[in-house]
PDB file of C-alpha atoms in Angstrom:
ATOM      1  CA  UNK A   1     186.374  85.022 100.904  1.00 55.00           C
ATOM      2  CA  UNK A   2     182.670  85.215 101.058  1.00 60.00           C
ATOM      3  CA  UNK A   3     181.602  85.496 104.830  1.00 60.00           C
ATOM      4  CA  UNK A   4     178.193  84.003 105.901  1.00 58.00           C
ATOM      5  CA  UNK A   5     176.083  85.084 108.988  1.00 57.00           C
ATOM      6  CA  UNK A   6     177.834  84.316 112.290  1.00 59.00           C
ATOM      7  CA  UNK A   7     176.891  81.177 114.206  1.00 60.00           C
ATOM      8  CA  UNK A   8     177.575  79.764 117.572  1.00 59.00           C
ATOM      9  CA  UNK A   9     180.394  77.180 118.042  1.00 60.00           C
ATOM     10  CA  UNK A  10     180.405  74.249 120.420  1.00 60.00           C
ATOM     11  CA  UNK A  11     181.118  76.480 123.348  1.00 65.00           C
ATOM     12  CA  UNK A  12     178.481  79.037 122.547  1.00 65.00           C
ATOM     13  CA  UNK A  13     180.824  81.647 121.090  1.00 68.00           C
ATOM     14  CA  UNK A  14     180.039  83.534 117.797  1.00 65.00           C
ATOM     15  CA  UNK A  15     182.156  82.515 114.937  1.00 72.00           C
ATOM     16  CA  UNK A  16     182.382  83.866 111.373  1.00 82.00           C
ATOM     17  CA  UNK A  17     182.043  81.100 108.713  1.00 87.00           C
ATOM     18  CA  UNK A  18     183.152  81.471 105.047  1.00 90.00           C
ATOM     19  CA  UNK A  19     182.395  79.537 101.845  1.00 92.00           C
ATOM     20  CA  UNK A  20     185.198  77.338 100.715  1.00 94.00           C
ATOM     21  CA  UNK A  21     187.190  78.996  97.788  1.00 94.00           C
ATOM     22  CA  UNK A  22     186.259  76.027  95.625  1.00 95.00           C
ATOM     23  CA  UNK A  23     182.598  76.812  96.233  1.00 93.00           C
ATOM     24  CA  UNK A  24     182.766  80.554  95.660  1.00 89.00           C
ATOM     25  CA  UNK A  25     185.148  80.277  92.545  1.00 92.00           C
ATOM     26  CA  UNK A  26     183.970  77.001  90.917  1.00 92.00           C
ATOM     27  CA  UNK A  27     180.807  75.768  92.509  1.00 92.00           C
ATOM     28  CA  UNK A  28     182.350  72.209  93.178  1.00 94.00           C
ATOM     29  CA  UNK A  29     182.210  72.285  97.003  1.00 95.00           C
ATOM     30  CA  UNK A  30     179.529  72.936  99.706  1.00 93.00           C
ATOM     31  CA  UNK A  31     181.662  72.647 102.830  1.00 95.00           C
ATOM     32  CA  UNK A  32     182.460  75.814 104.948  1.00 91.00           C
ATOM     33  CA  UNK A  33     185.584  77.288 106.496  1.00 92.00           C
ATOM     34  CA  UNK A  34     185.698  78.655 110.080  1.00 85.00           C
ATOM     35  CA  UNK A  35     189.472  79.581 110.115  1.00 86.00           C
ATOM     36  CA  UNK A  36     189.679  83.135 108.749  1.00 81.00           C
ATOM     37  CA  UNK A  37     193.369  82.499 107.693  1.00 85.00           C
ATOM     38  CA  UNK A  38     192.211  79.459 105.458  1.00 90.00           C
ATOM     39  CA  UNK A  39     190.788  79.659 102.000  1.00 92.00           C
ATOM     40  CA  UNK A  40     189.693  76.003 101.577  1.00 95.00           C
ATOM     41  CA  UNK A  41     187.601  73.546 103.646  1.00 95.00           C
ATOM     42  CA  UNK A  42     189.224  70.425 105.185  1.00 95.00           C
ATOM     43  CA  UNK A  43     188.378  68.342 102.169  1.00 97.00           C
ATOM     44  CA  UNK A  44     189.551  70.644  99.588  1.00 97.00           C
ATOM     45  CA  UNK A  45     192.709  71.492 101.469  1.00 96.00           C
ATOM     46  CA  UNK A  46     193.848  67.977 100.879  1.00 97.00           C
ATOM     47  CA  UNK A  47     194.153  68.392  97.073  1.00 97.00           C
ATOM     48  CA  UNK A  48     197.738  68.322  95.694  1.00 96.00           C
ATOM     49  CA  UNK A  49     196.601  68.349  92.033  1.00 94.00           C
ATOM     50  CA  UNK A  50     193.421  69.155  90.330  1.00 93.00           C
ATOM     51  CA  UNK A  51     192.347  68.814  86.583  1.00 90.00           C
ATOM     52  CA  UNK A  52     192.665  71.527  84.036  1.00 85.00           C
ATOM     53  CA  UNK A  53     189.822  73.858  84.736  1.00 86.00           C
ATOM     54  CA  UNK A  54     189.803  75.499  81.319  1.00 83.00           C
ATOM     55  CA  UNK A  55     187.908  72.658  79.957  1.00 83.00           C
ATOM     56  CA  UNK A  56     184.221  72.243  80.866  1.00 84.00           C
ATOM     57  CA  UNK A  57     184.356  68.480  80.789  1.00 86.00           C
ATOM     58  CA  UNK A  58     187.260  68.405  83.289  1.00 88.00           C
ATOM     59  CA  UNK A  59     185.454  70.843  85.623  1.00 91.00           C
ATOM     60  CA  UNK A  60     182.362  68.477  85.504  1.00 92.00           C
ATOM     61  CA  UNK A  61     184.639  65.409  86.235  1.00 93.00           C
ATOM     62  CA  UNK A  62     186.320  67.393  89.127  1.00 94.00           C
ATOM     63  CA  UNK A  63     182.997  68.256  90.686  1.00 95.00           C
ATOM     64  CA  UNK A  64     181.925  64.533  90.738  1.00 95.00           C
ATOM     65  CA  UNK A  65     185.442  63.675  92.279  1.00 95.00           C
ATOM     66  CA  UNK A  66     185.100  66.302  95.010  1.00 97.00           C
ATOM     67  CA  UNK A  67     181.666  65.074  95.831  1.00 97.00           C
ATOM     68  CA  UNK A  68     182.972  61.541  96.336  1.00 96.00           C
ATOM     69  CA  UNK A  69     185.864  62.785  98.220  1.00 97.00           C
ATOM     70  CA  UNK A  70     183.772  64.703 100.626  1.00 97.00           C
ATOM     71  CA  UNK A  71     181.630  61.656 101.361  1.00 97.00           C
ATOM     72  CA  UNK A  72     184.835  59.665 102.103  1.00 97.00           C
ATOM     73  CA  UNK A  73     186.216  62.506 104.486  1.00 97.00           C
ATOM     74  CA  UNK A  74     182.856  62.810 106.224  1.00 95.00           C
ATOM     75  CA  UNK A  75     182.858  59.000 107.001  1.00 95.00           C
ATOM     76  CA  UNK A  76     186.467  59.140 108.198  1.00 97.00           C
ATOM     77  CA  UNK A  77     185.770  61.975 110.510  1.00 95.00           C
ATOM     78  CA  UNK A  78     182.563  60.310 111.719  1.00 93.00           C
ATOM     79  CA  UNK A  79     184.622  57.305 112.621  1.00 94.00           C
ATOM     80  CA  UNK A  80     187.142  59.612 114.376  1.00 94.00           C
ATOM     81  CA  UNK A  81     190.000  58.430 112.255  1.00 96.00           C
ATOM     82  CA  UNK A  82     192.932  60.735 111.767  1.00 95.00           C
ATOM     83  CA  UNK A  83     192.615  63.039 108.703  1.00 96.00           C
ATOM     84  CA  UNK A  84     195.832  65.123 108.491  1.00 96.00           C
ATOM     85  CA  UNK A  85     196.992  66.648 105.349  1.00 95.00           C
ATOM     86  CA  UNK A  86     200.605  66.542 104.000  1.00 94.00           C
ATOM     87  CA  UNK A  87     200.925  70.215 104.672  1.00 89.00           C
ATOM     88  CA  UNK A  88     200.879  69.352 108.378  1.00 91.00           C
ATOM     89  CA  UNK A  89     202.508  65.950 108.286  1.00 92.00           C
ATOM     90  CA  UNK A  90     204.981  64.346 105.922  1.00 91.00           C
ATOM     91  CA  UNK A  91     202.924  60.987 105.917  1.00 90.00           C
ATOM     92  CA  UNK A  92     199.632  62.860 105.932  1.00 96.00           C
ATOM     93  CA  UNK A  93     196.835  62.472 103.292  1.00 97.00           C
ATOM     94  CA  UNK A  94     196.597  64.195  99.865  1.00 97.00           C
ATOM     95  CA  UNK A  95     194.954  63.617  96.518  1.00 97.00           C
ATOM     96  CA  UNK A  96     196.062  63.975  92.952  1.00 96.00           C
ATOM     97  CA  UNK A  97     193.565  64.078  90.266  1.00 95.00           C
ATOM     98  CA  UNK A  98     195.214  63.674  86.764  1.00 92.00           C
ATOM     99  CA  UNK A  99     194.642  62.115  83.482  1.00 89.00           C
ATOM    100  CA  UNK A 100     196.678  60.411  80.811  1.00 84.00           C
ATOM    101  CA  UNK A 101     196.940  60.285  77.109  1.00 85.00           C
ATOM    102  CA  UNK A 102     194.102  57.957  76.541  1.00 84.00           C
ATOM    103  CA  UNK A 103     191.732  60.799  77.270  1.00 81.00           C
ATOM    104  CA  UNK A 104     193.949  63.797  76.561  1.00 80.00           C
ATOM    105  CA  UNK A 105     196.862  63.321  74.110  1.00 82.00           C
ATOM    106  CA  UNK A 106     198.270  66.630  75.215  1.00 80.00           C
ATOM    107  CA  UNK A 107     199.361  65.495  78.702  1.00 82.00           C
ATOM    108  CA  UNK A 108     202.700  64.109  79.737  1.00 82.00           C
ATOM    109  CA  UNK A 109     201.469  60.829  81.356  1.00 84.00           C
ATOM    110  CA  UNK A 110     200.929  57.839  79.023  1.00 83.00           C
ATOM    111  CA  UNK A 111     199.089  55.824  81.563  1.00 86.00           C
ATOM    112  CA  UNK A 112     197.711  56.869  85.064  1.00 88.00           C
ATOM    113  CA  UNK A 113     196.761  54.137  87.449  1.00 87.00           C
ATOM    114  CA  UNK A 114     194.522  54.918  90.441  1.00 90.00           C
ATOM    115  CA  UNK A 115     196.572  54.197  93.434  1.00 93.00           C
ATOM    116  CA  UNK A 116     198.079  55.209  96.727  1.00 96.00           C
ATOM    117  CA  UNK A 117     201.811  55.893  97.812  1.00 94.00           C
ATOM    118  CA  UNK A 118     202.839  57.046 101.226  1.00 94.00           C
ATOM    119  CA  UNK A 119     199.621  59.060 101.823  1.00 95.00           C
ATOM    120  CA  UNK A 120     199.167  60.348  98.359  1.00 97.00           C
ATOM    121  CA  UNK A 121     195.995  59.047  96.610  1.00 97.00           C
ATOM    122  CA  UNK A 122     196.110  59.344  92.846  1.00 96.00           C
ATOM    123  CA  UNK A 123     192.790  58.993  90.811  1.00 95.00           C
ATOM    124  CA  UNK A 124     192.638  59.092  87.048  1.00 91.00           C
ATOM    125  CA  UNK A 125     189.965  61.753  86.367  1.00 91.00           C
ATOM    126  CA  UNK A 126     188.523  59.632  83.570  1.00 87.00           C
ATOM    127  CA  UNK A 127     186.969  57.486  86.335  1.00 87.00           C
ATOM    128  CA  UNK A 128     184.537  60.397  86.764  1.00 88.00           C
ATOM    129  CA  UNK A 129     183.202  59.904  83.275  1.00 83.00           C
ATOM    130  CA  UNK A 130     180.312  57.403  83.450  1.00 75.00           C
ATOM    131  CA  UNK A 131     180.686  55.935  80.101  1.00 69.00           C
ATOM    132  CA  UNK A 132     184.457  55.315  80.471  1.00 71.00           C
ATOM    133  CA  UNK A 133     183.900  53.897  83.952  1.00 68.00           C
ATOM    134  CA  UNK A 134     181.201  51.544  82.730  1.00 68.00           C
ATOM    135  CA  UNK A 135     183.510  50.254  79.983  1.00 64.00           C
ATOM    136  CA  UNK A 136     186.194  49.624  82.633  1.00 64.00           C
ATOM    137  CA  UNK A 137     183.645  47.892  84.930  1.00 63.00           C
ATOM    138  CA  UNK A 138     182.625  45.486  82.299  1.00 61.00           C
ATOM    139  CA  UNK A 139     186.166  44.828  81.136  1.00 60.00           C
ATOM    140  CA  UNK A 140     187.561  44.254  84.669  1.00 61.00           C
ATOM    141  CA  UNK A 141     184.502  42.338  85.820  1.00 60.00           C
ATOM    142  CA  UNK A 142     184.177  44.542  88.822  1.00 65.00           C
ATOM    143  CA  UNK A 143     180.555  44.589  89.887  1.00 63.00           C
ATOM    144  CA  UNK A 144     180.797  47.570  92.093  1.00 69.00           C
ATOM    145  CA  UNK A 145     183.293  49.882  90.256  1.00 76.00           C
ATOM    146  CA  UNK A 146     182.265  53.477  91.479  1.00 87.00           C
ATOM    147  CA  UNK A 147     183.961  56.714  92.008  1.00 91.00           C
ATOM    148  CA  UNK A 148     183.319  56.616  95.664  1.00 94.00           C
ATOM    149  CA  UNK A 149     184.558  53.085  95.817  1.00 93.00           C
ATOM    150  CA  UNK A 150     187.931  54.054  94.438  1.00 93.00           C
ATOM    151  CA  UNK A 151     188.279  56.670  97.104  1.00 96.00           C
ATOM    152  CA  UNK A 152     187.400  54.258  99.908  1.00 97.00           C
ATOM    153  CA  UNK A 153     189.612  51.585  98.514  1.00 96.00           C
ATOM    154  CA  UNK A 154     192.677  53.825  98.194  1.00 97.00           C
ATOM    155  CA  UNK A 155     192.110  55.177 101.738  1.00 97.00           C
ATOM    156  CA  UNK A 156     192.423  51.653 102.934  1.00 98.00           C
ATOM    157  CA  UNK A 157     195.989  51.567 101.866  1.00 97.00           C
ATOM    158  CA  UNK A 158     196.607  54.774 103.717  1.00 98.00           C
ATOM    159  CA  UNK A 159     194.914  53.596 107.016  1.00 98.00           C
ATOM    160  CA  UNK A 160     196.875  50.315 106.718  1.00 98.00           C
ATOM    161  CA  UNK A 161     199.916  52.492 107.268  1.00 96.00           C
ATOM    162  CA  UNK A 162     198.260  54.222 110.151  1.00 96.00           C
ATOM    163  CA  UNK A 163     196.502  51.450 111.939  1.00 97.00           C
ATOM    164  CA  UNK A 164     198.180  48.068 111.000  1.00 98.00           C
ATOM    165  CA  UNK A 165     201.762  48.433 109.572  1.00 96.00           C
ATOM    166  CA  UNK A 166     204.422  48.324 112.482  1.00 93.00           C
ATOM    167  CA  UNK A 167     201.814  47.902 115.094  1.00 96.00           C
ATOM    168  CA  UNK A 168     200.671  44.848 117.361  1.00 96.00           C
ATOM    169  CA  UNK A 169     197.755  44.382 114.861  1.00 97.00           C
ATOM    170  CA  UNK A 170     199.978  43.203 112.180  1.00 98.00           C
ATOM    171  CA  UNK A 171     200.157  39.564 113.455  1.00 97.00           C
ATOM    172  CA  UNK A 172     196.444  39.240 113.421  1.00 98.00           C
ATOM    173  CA  UNK A 173     196.318  40.944 109.944  1.00 98.00           C
ATOM    174  CA  UNK A 174     198.603  38.175 108.658  1.00 98.00           C
ATOM    175  CA  UNK A 175     196.418  35.426 110.203  1.00 98.00           C
ATOM    176  CA  UNK A 176     193.369  36.907 108.191  1.00 98.00           C
ATOM    177  CA  UNK A 177     194.705  38.453 105.083  1.00 98.00           C
ATOM    178  CA  UNK A 178     198.137  36.633 104.503  1.00 97.00           C
ATOM    179  CA  UNK A 179     201.755  37.641 104.218  1.00 97.00           C
ATOM    180  CA  UNK A 180     201.754  41.332 103.111  1.00 97.00           C
ATOM    181  CA  UNK A 181     205.635  41.084 102.402  1.00 96.00           C
ATOM    182  CA  UNK A 182     204.963  39.043  99.179  1.00 96.00           C
ATOM    183  CA  UNK A 183     206.236  40.710  96.165  1.00 97.00           C
ATOM    184  CA  UNK A 184     203.461  43.253  95.365  1.00 96.00           C
ATOM    185  CA  UNK A 185     204.447  44.082  91.710  1.00 94.00           C
ATOM    186  CA  UNK A 186     204.795  40.441  90.914  1.00 96.00           C
ATOM    187  CA  UNK A 187     201.456  39.552  92.498  1.00 95.00           C
ATOM    188  CA  UNK A 188     199.568  42.103  90.537  1.00 93.00           C
ATOM    189  CA  UNK A 189     201.305  41.195  87.355  1.00 94.00           C
ATOM    190  CA  UNK A 190     200.311  37.492  87.861  1.00 93.00           C
ATOM    191  CA  UNK A 191     196.768  38.527  88.803  1.00 91.00           C
ATOM    192  CA  UNK A 192     196.131  40.481  85.601  1.00 87.00           C
ATOM    193  CA  UNK A 193     197.882  37.930  83.385  1.00 89.00           C
ATOM    194  CA  UNK A 194     195.701  35.185  84.651  1.00 88.00           C
ATOM    195  CA  UNK A 195     192.659  37.035  85.553  1.00 80.00           C
ATOM    196  CA  UNK A 196     190.292  35.731  82.957  1.00 76.00           C
ATOM    197  CA  UNK A 197     191.083  32.166  83.997  1.00 77.00           C
ATOM    198  CA  UNK A 198     190.991  32.909  87.689  1.00 80.00           C
ATOM    199  CA  UNK A 199     187.512  32.280  89.130  1.00 81.00           C
ATOM    200  CA  UNK A 200     186.240  34.246  92.013  1.00 82.00           C
ATOM    201  CA  UNK A 201     186.993  32.500  95.284  1.00 88.00           C
ATOM    202  CA  UNK A 202     183.815  33.054  97.383  1.00 88.00           C
ATOM    203  CA  UNK A 203     185.964  33.353 100.419  1.00 92.00           C
ATOM    204  CA  UNK A 204     187.129  36.690  99.327  1.00 94.00           C
ATOM    205  CA  UNK A 205     184.968  39.854  99.236  1.00 93.00           C
ATOM    206  CA  UNK A 206     185.791  40.464  95.477  1.00 91.00           C
ATOM    207  CA  UNK A 207     187.701  38.966  92.523  1.00 89.00           C
ATOM    208  CA  UNK A 208     190.425  41.775  92.889  1.00 91.00           C
ATOM    209  CA  UNK A 209     190.997  40.949  96.702  1.00 94.00           C
ATOM    210  CA  UNK A 210     192.716  37.696  95.574  1.00 94.00           C
ATOM    211  CA  UNK A 211     195.481  39.629  93.969  1.00 95.00           C
ATOM    212  CA  UNK A 212     197.498  40.362  97.099  1.00 97.00           C
ATOM    213  CA  UNK A 213     196.769  40.558 100.924  1.00 97.00           C
ATOM    214  CA  UNK A 214     197.111  44.366 100.826  1.00 98.00           C
ATOM    215  CA  UNK A 215     194.428  44.553  98.127  1.00 97.00           C
ATOM    216  CA  UNK A 216     192.346  42.131 100.064  1.00 97.00           C
ATOM    217  CA  UNK A 217     192.621  44.562 103.047  1.00 98.00           C
ATOM    218  CA  UNK A 218     191.763  47.573 100.916  1.00 97.00           C
ATOM    219  CA  UNK A 219     188.635  45.949  99.498  1.00 96.00           C
ATOM    220  CA  UNK A 220     187.412  44.863 102.904  1.00 97.00           C
ATOM    221  CA  UNK A 221     188.240  48.367 104.310  1.00 98.00           C
ATOM    222  CA  UNK A 222     186.160  49.962 101.374  1.00 97.00           C
ATOM    223  CA  UNK A 223     183.512  47.492 102.056  1.00 96.00           C
ATOM    224  CA  UNK A 224     183.288  48.459 105.758  1.00 97.00           C
ATOM    225  CA  UNK A 225     182.943  52.097 104.884  1.00 96.00           C
ATOM    226  CA  UNK A 226     180.212  51.132 102.386  1.00 95.00           C
ATOM    227  CA  UNK A 227     178.382  49.510 105.196  1.00 95.00           C
ATOM    228  CA  UNK A 228     178.635  52.129 107.921  1.00 95.00           C
ATOM    229  CA  UNK A 229     177.755  55.072 105.552  1.00 95.00           C
ATOM    230  CA  UNK A 230     174.695  53.238 104.025  1.00 95.00           C
ATOM    231  CA  UNK A 231     173.504  52.061 107.413  1.00 95.00           C
ATOM    232  CA  UNK A 232     173.813  55.704 108.876  1.00 94.00           C
ATOM    233  CA  UNK A 233     171.881  57.011 105.765  1.00 94.00           C
ATOM    234  CA  UNK A 234     169.034  54.486 106.382  1.00 94.00           C
ATOM    235  CA  UNK A 235     168.944  55.353 109.932  1.00 92.00           C
ATOM    236  CA  UNK A 236     168.542  58.948 109.134  1.00 91.00           C
ATOM    237  CA  UNK A 237     165.461  58.015 107.131  1.00 92.00           C
ATOM    238  CA  UNK A 238     164.234  56.139 110.138  1.00 91.00           C
ATOM    239  CA  UNK A 239     164.388  52.713 108.453  1.00 91.00           C
ATOM    240  CA  UNK A 240     164.342  49.843 111.059  1.00 88.00           C
ATOM    241  CA  UNK A 241     167.222  48.183 109.074  1.00 87.00           C
ATOM    242  CA  UNK A 242     169.335  51.373 109.460  1.00 87.00           C
ATOM    243  CA  UNK A 243     171.648  52.224 112.239  1.00 81.00           C
ATOM    244  CA  UNK A 244     172.924  55.422 113.842  1.00 74.00           C
ATOM    245  CA  UNK A 245     175.232  53.991 116.375  1.00 75.00           C
ATOM    246  CA  UNK A 246     177.640  51.423 114.805  1.00 80.00           C
ATOM    247  CA  UNK A 247     179.977  50.507 117.719  1.00 80.00           C
ATOM    248  CA  UNK A 248     178.502  47.002 118.003  1.00 90.00           C
ATOM    249  CA  UNK A 249     179.869  45.060 115.078  1.00 94.00           C
ATOM    250  CA  UNK A 250     177.450  42.072 115.418  1.00 94.00           C
ATOM    251  CA  UNK A 251     174.508  44.481 115.327  1.00 92.00           C
ATOM    252  CA  UNK A 252     176.102  46.331 112.335  1.00 93.00           C
ATOM    253  CA  UNK A 253     176.396  43.079 110.439  1.00 94.00           C
ATOM    254  CA  UNK A 254     172.902  41.952 111.328  1.00 94.00           C
ATOM    255  CA  UNK A 255     171.419  45.207 110.282  1.00 94.00           C
ATOM    256  CA  UNK A 256     173.579  45.163 106.978  1.00 95.00           C
ATOM    257  CA  UNK A 257     172.187  41.777 106.163  1.00 95.00           C
ATOM    258  CA  UNK A 258     168.593  43.065 106.648  1.00 94.00           C
ATOM    259  CA  UNK A 259     169.246  46.269 104.648  1.00 95.00           C
ATOM    260  CA  UNK A 260     170.899  44.713 101.746  1.00 96.00           C
ATOM    261  CA  UNK A 261     168.091  42.184 101.324  1.00 95.00           C
ATOM    262  CA  UNK A 262     165.686  45.085 101.128  1.00 95.00           C
ATOM    263  CA  UNK A 263     167.793  47.088  98.613  1.00 95.00           C
ATOM    264  CA  UNK A 264     168.021  44.095  96.331  1.00 96.00           C
ATOM    265  CA  UNK A 265     164.359  43.461  96.508  1.00 97.00           C
ATOM    266  CA  UNK A 266     163.659  47.045  95.754  1.00 96.00           C
ATOM    267  CA  UNK A 267     165.981  46.994  92.735  1.00 96.00           C
ATOM    268  CA  UNK A 268     164.409  43.815  91.463  1.00 97.00           C
ATOM    269  CA  UNK A 269     160.951  45.398  91.650  1.00 97.00           C
ATOM    270  CA  UNK A 270     162.233  48.181  89.393  1.00 97.00           C
ATOM    271  CA  UNK A 271     163.804  45.626  87.030  1.00 97.00           C
ATOM    272  CA  UNK A 272     167.353  46.703  87.813  1.00 93.00           C
ATOM    273  CA  UNK A 273     170.534  44.622  88.882  1.00 89.00           C
ATOM    274  CA  UNK A 274     170.990  43.934  92.579  1.00 91.00           C
ATOM    275  CA  UNK A 275     172.238  46.884  94.436  1.00 90.00           C
ATOM    276  CA  UNK A 276     174.307  44.736  96.547  1.00 91.00           C
ATOM    277  CA  UNK A 277     175.933  41.787  94.428  1.00 88.00           C
ATOM    278  CA  UNK A 278     177.929  40.300  97.291  1.00 89.00           C
ATOM    279  CA  UNK A 279     177.816  37.369  99.583  1.00 88.00           C
ATOM    280  CA  UNK A 280     179.883  37.720 102.742  1.00 93.00           C
ATOM    281  CA  UNK A 281     181.713  34.570 103.845  1.00 95.00           C
ATOM    282  CA  UNK A 282     182.675  33.737 107.452  1.00 95.00           C
ATOM    283  CA  UNK A 283     186.168  34.757 106.613  1.00 96.00           C
ATOM    284  CA  UNK A 284     185.167  38.054 105.164  1.00 97.00           C
ATOM    285  CA  UNK A 285     183.023  38.834 108.184  1.00 97.00           C
ATOM    286  CA  UNK A 286     186.115  37.953 110.489  1.00 98.00           C
ATOM    287  CA  UNK A 287     187.998  40.514 108.345  1.00 98.00           C
ATOM    288  CA  UNK A 288     185.295  43.021 108.753  1.00 98.00           C
ATOM    289  CA  UNK A 289     185.481  42.426 112.564  1.00 97.00           C
ATOM    290  CA  UNK A 290     189.050  43.133 112.495  1.00 98.00           C
ATOM    291  CA  UNK A 291     188.637  46.438 110.741  1.00 98.00           C
ATOM    292  CA  UNK A 292     185.988  47.330 113.169  1.00 96.00           C
ATOM    293  CA  UNK A 293     188.184  46.536 116.138  1.00 96.00           C
ATOM    294  CA  UNK A 294     190.856  48.766 114.764  1.00 97.00           C
ATOM    295  CA  UNK A 295     188.431  51.701 114.596  1.00 95.00           C
ATOM    296  CA  UNK A 296     186.626  50.905 117.951  1.00 93.00           C
ATOM    297  CA  UNK A 297     189.542  49.432 120.006  1.00 88.00           C
ATOM    298  CA  UNK A 298     187.480  49.598 123.237  1.00 75.00           C
TER     299      UNK A 298
END
């Protein structure tokens, strides 16, 4: 490992820091390692499967995926949510980046869906290709289909397991989102079969949120992470619409309303589509308050 100059830790002791191996070897990471026995930073250590690095395009896609993943992990750590890898805990978090035969006829998988199962988040690496993702965005009608959005959405399924499932919060979850025991596979099958005829119910944060209560939850969770990360960034640039401390949900929602109005106005001044193409219903805001209360229980 490549060691950097020593620095002081939180207790004033000198510690040696190292470049993450994925930085030194591939230039896809900018995080550091303080444990001399570790080769990878916290974010990279969560990888279970990465793309074929012999192909330049896949390396570029992987770099984009790692960038988005680090933003997710940063947000989770900032919110003091548990980030534990599967190497430490069977139900911990891990990431699998693979592709299917639609983009690479030489691989085994015919079709790879981005999804989550018991802590393992799988993302089709073609999502890192701008053209492919834009085609999917237009085809699916998803106004906010981004690579980071995928990471945030799938992390929602993971934190449902950690914060809601088999906890006292489940009763309130059902009041807001519905019965999560409804047949998931059948619900998604019905959604995609009738999607074109199904209009967007404005009570939901997105069209896809209508497919199943667990997808509604994951969409709201992702939206909450969108909010707090963007507000923090705005605060770092000293915008009055930004916020550094986000423990007050009513202040957060008010600042978010002000900031998104400004974002859309700026985009329209540039002749671009709205940066924030959403309208938050009273029910959606109640769901965002529920997410907030889980993260800030006091």
